[in-house]
Amino acid sequence: MTRPSSKSLPALPTAAIHASTSSDAVPIDHTGTTRRSCVTNNCIRTTVTLLVFAAYVAWTWPWHLEHWADATRGRLALDTETARHRTPPLGVPKALQTSWAQYSPWHPLDEYSAPPAGCEINQVHILQRHGARYPNSDDGELYSRAVEHISSAEKFSDKRLKFLEDYEYELGADDLVPFGAAQSFESGEIAFKRYANLVSPTEIPYVRAAGAPRVISTATNWTVGFAAASHQRYQPYLNTIISEEYNNTLNQDCPNAEDGSREIGIWLSIFGPPIAARLNKAAPGAKLNETHVFHLLAMCPFESVAKETMSPFCAMFKEEDFHAFEYYGDLEKYYKTGHGNPLGAIQGVGYVNELLARLTDEPVQDHTTHNSSLEFPLGKKIYADFTHENLMVAVYAALGLFNVSEPLDPRNMPEDAFSAEDASRWNAPFAHMKEREARTWVASRMVPFSSRMVTERMTCVRDGKEDKYVRILVNDEVQPLEFCGAGEDRMCKLDDFVRSQGYARRSGDGDFEKCYN
């Protein structure tokens, strides 16, 4: 028996939980006061959580029974870390999935490693991207038009295009797909299993989300996964939604910043025309250009995650086409909110200053996007914030992660990026990913769907002396943190880490003002 499809996992109805949309945020009181509104909201949250969990159990009960039987026979290792190695139910080779840049599904970059001996984690900060989604509404219209172009061909001389004879574009827009809801649920499970020792009836994760519906759905599904993993002993909920209509530490915003369109346009003009010529030959009369090519390439990941099976659009293209598609995503993130944009890092400063406040248990010192009117508790043991990939890239840039010695070249893909082996190599799990480990800036490794950056604060006893340390993991890979003097264990003393964040502590050295003036 296989594990049930993620289509059986419902996304939580956020509208039922969060009634107000007119204010900047919807902070939810959880102090146990006797206000009637708090009682009502808590009842609603509890009812919705129990209903969703009951639905999940009903759909997955046969799977759980079988695996319980396996365990009693000694065949199932109940290792709490194995859950994250489940193969996504897409029917798509992992190496192809990792060539989808920021549209790749989450995948671990390394085995999670416990802290060194003598160290104990006492605080955790999770910054997570929303799960897999449909195309946004604007992109979806462009994808649909590209499909219309190629479908209008006089004939199809390549059998891989025959499906277009009766194909209809059916993708939704903006929202999480069921697979994305499952990603969010599972990440909540992982968080509880990994950090259960930090949770108690009085220590429940504090959860925030940017105001986009797909981000809210991701956060609520995460809370249900966390509760399910705890057997409903601990039920976190979405404490605060921050509107994206205003400055928001969980959403990038800098009107005067470049968006990387020049650089990705250069790269598309190089790799797109040869592919367009090949497809026009196989579909005479389609009149495709390089922009259509990119939109048709994007149909491969979006339709695959939406339908949980490999899209026929994937077979239209060669391996090197997807290599070029992935580099397009690398360029976009680098020049949009990454190190390649002079106003990229400033868009992540607000979150970094909030992170520093939580790590040090001191009030936030920020003059960029932090909203001091919103609830912002200190002293919590687990914080979970949900956002978009562009904000995560900006945070990486502000922190100093994934820095590269030379800017990405929009005219040339790195020579060591990919091999020229046959596409059959895609059937080797992780081979494609391992081959690129020497590269620092790879979007599929940094910000896939449901990606997470986790900052762990811990107390370590070394040489008879106790001190606080910090380490950062991105998709389970511990980051080097050379900017704060980390050694082989990739950990920095908390004080050194705080000192290393001078750009954020100075609120961006005037860059924030450049965003608007």
Coordinates of C-alpha atoms in Angstrom, one line a residue, residues 95-96 98-101 158 160-161 267-268 270-280 290 292-298 300-301 313-329 413 418-423 425-426 432:
A95 CA 17.1 15.3 -10.7
L96 CA 14.4 16.8 -13.0
T98 CA 15.8 20.0 -8.9
S99 CA 16.2 21.6 -12.3
W100 CA 13.0 23.7 -11.8
A101 CA 14.8 26.4 -9.8
D158 CA 7.0 14.9 -33.0
R160 CA 5.7 14.0 -27.9
L161 CA 3.5 16.9 -28.9
W267 CA 19.8 35.0 -20.8
L268 CA 16.4 34.1 -22.4
I270 CA 20.5 33.4 -25.8
F271 CA 19.0 30.0 -24.9
G272 CA 15.4 30.6 -26.0
P273 CA 15.6 31.0 -29.8
P274 CA 17.2 27.6 -30.6
I275 CA 14.5 25.9 -28.6
A276 CA 11.8 27.9 -30.3
A277 CA 13.2 27.0 -33.7
R278 CA 13.2 23.3 -32.8
L279 CA 9.6 23.4 -31.6
N280 CA 8.4 25.4 -34.6
E290 CA 11.7 32.6 -26.8
H292 CA 6.7 31.2 -25.3
V293 CA 9.5 28.8 -24.8
F294 CA 10.0 29.9 -21.2
H295 CA 6.3 29.7 -20.5
L296 CA 6.0 26.2 -21.9
L297 CA 9.0 25.1 -19.9
A298 CA 7.3 26.4 -16.8
C300 CA 6.4 21.2 -16.6
P301 CA 6.8 22.0 -12.9
F313 CA 5.2 19.3 -21.2
C314 CA 8.3 17.9 -19.5
A315 CA 8.9 15.5 -22.4
M316 CA 8.8 18.3 -24.9
F317 CA 12.2 19.5 -23.8
K318 CA 15.8 18.2 -23.5
E319 CA 17.9 18.0 -20.4
E320 CA 20.0 21.0 -21.4
D321 CA 16.8 23.0 -21.9
F322 CA 16.0 22.5 -18.2
H323 CA 19.6 23.4 -17.3
A324 CA 19.0 26.8 -19.0
F325 CA 15.6 27.1 -17.4
E326 CA 17.2 26.6 -14.0
Y327 CA 19.9 29.1 -14.6
Y328 CA 17.2 31.6 -15.5
G329 CA 15.8 31.1 -12.0
M413 CA 26.0 29.6 -17.7
F418 CA 26.1 20.5 -15.5
S419 CA 27.5 17.6 -17.3
A420 CA 26.6 16.6 -20.9
E421 CA 25.5 13.1 -19.9
D422 CA 22.3 11.5 -21.3
A423 CA 19.0 12.4 -19.7
R425 CA 21.0 10.1 -15.6
W426 CA 17.9 11.8 -14.2
H432 CA 22.0 16.2 -10.5

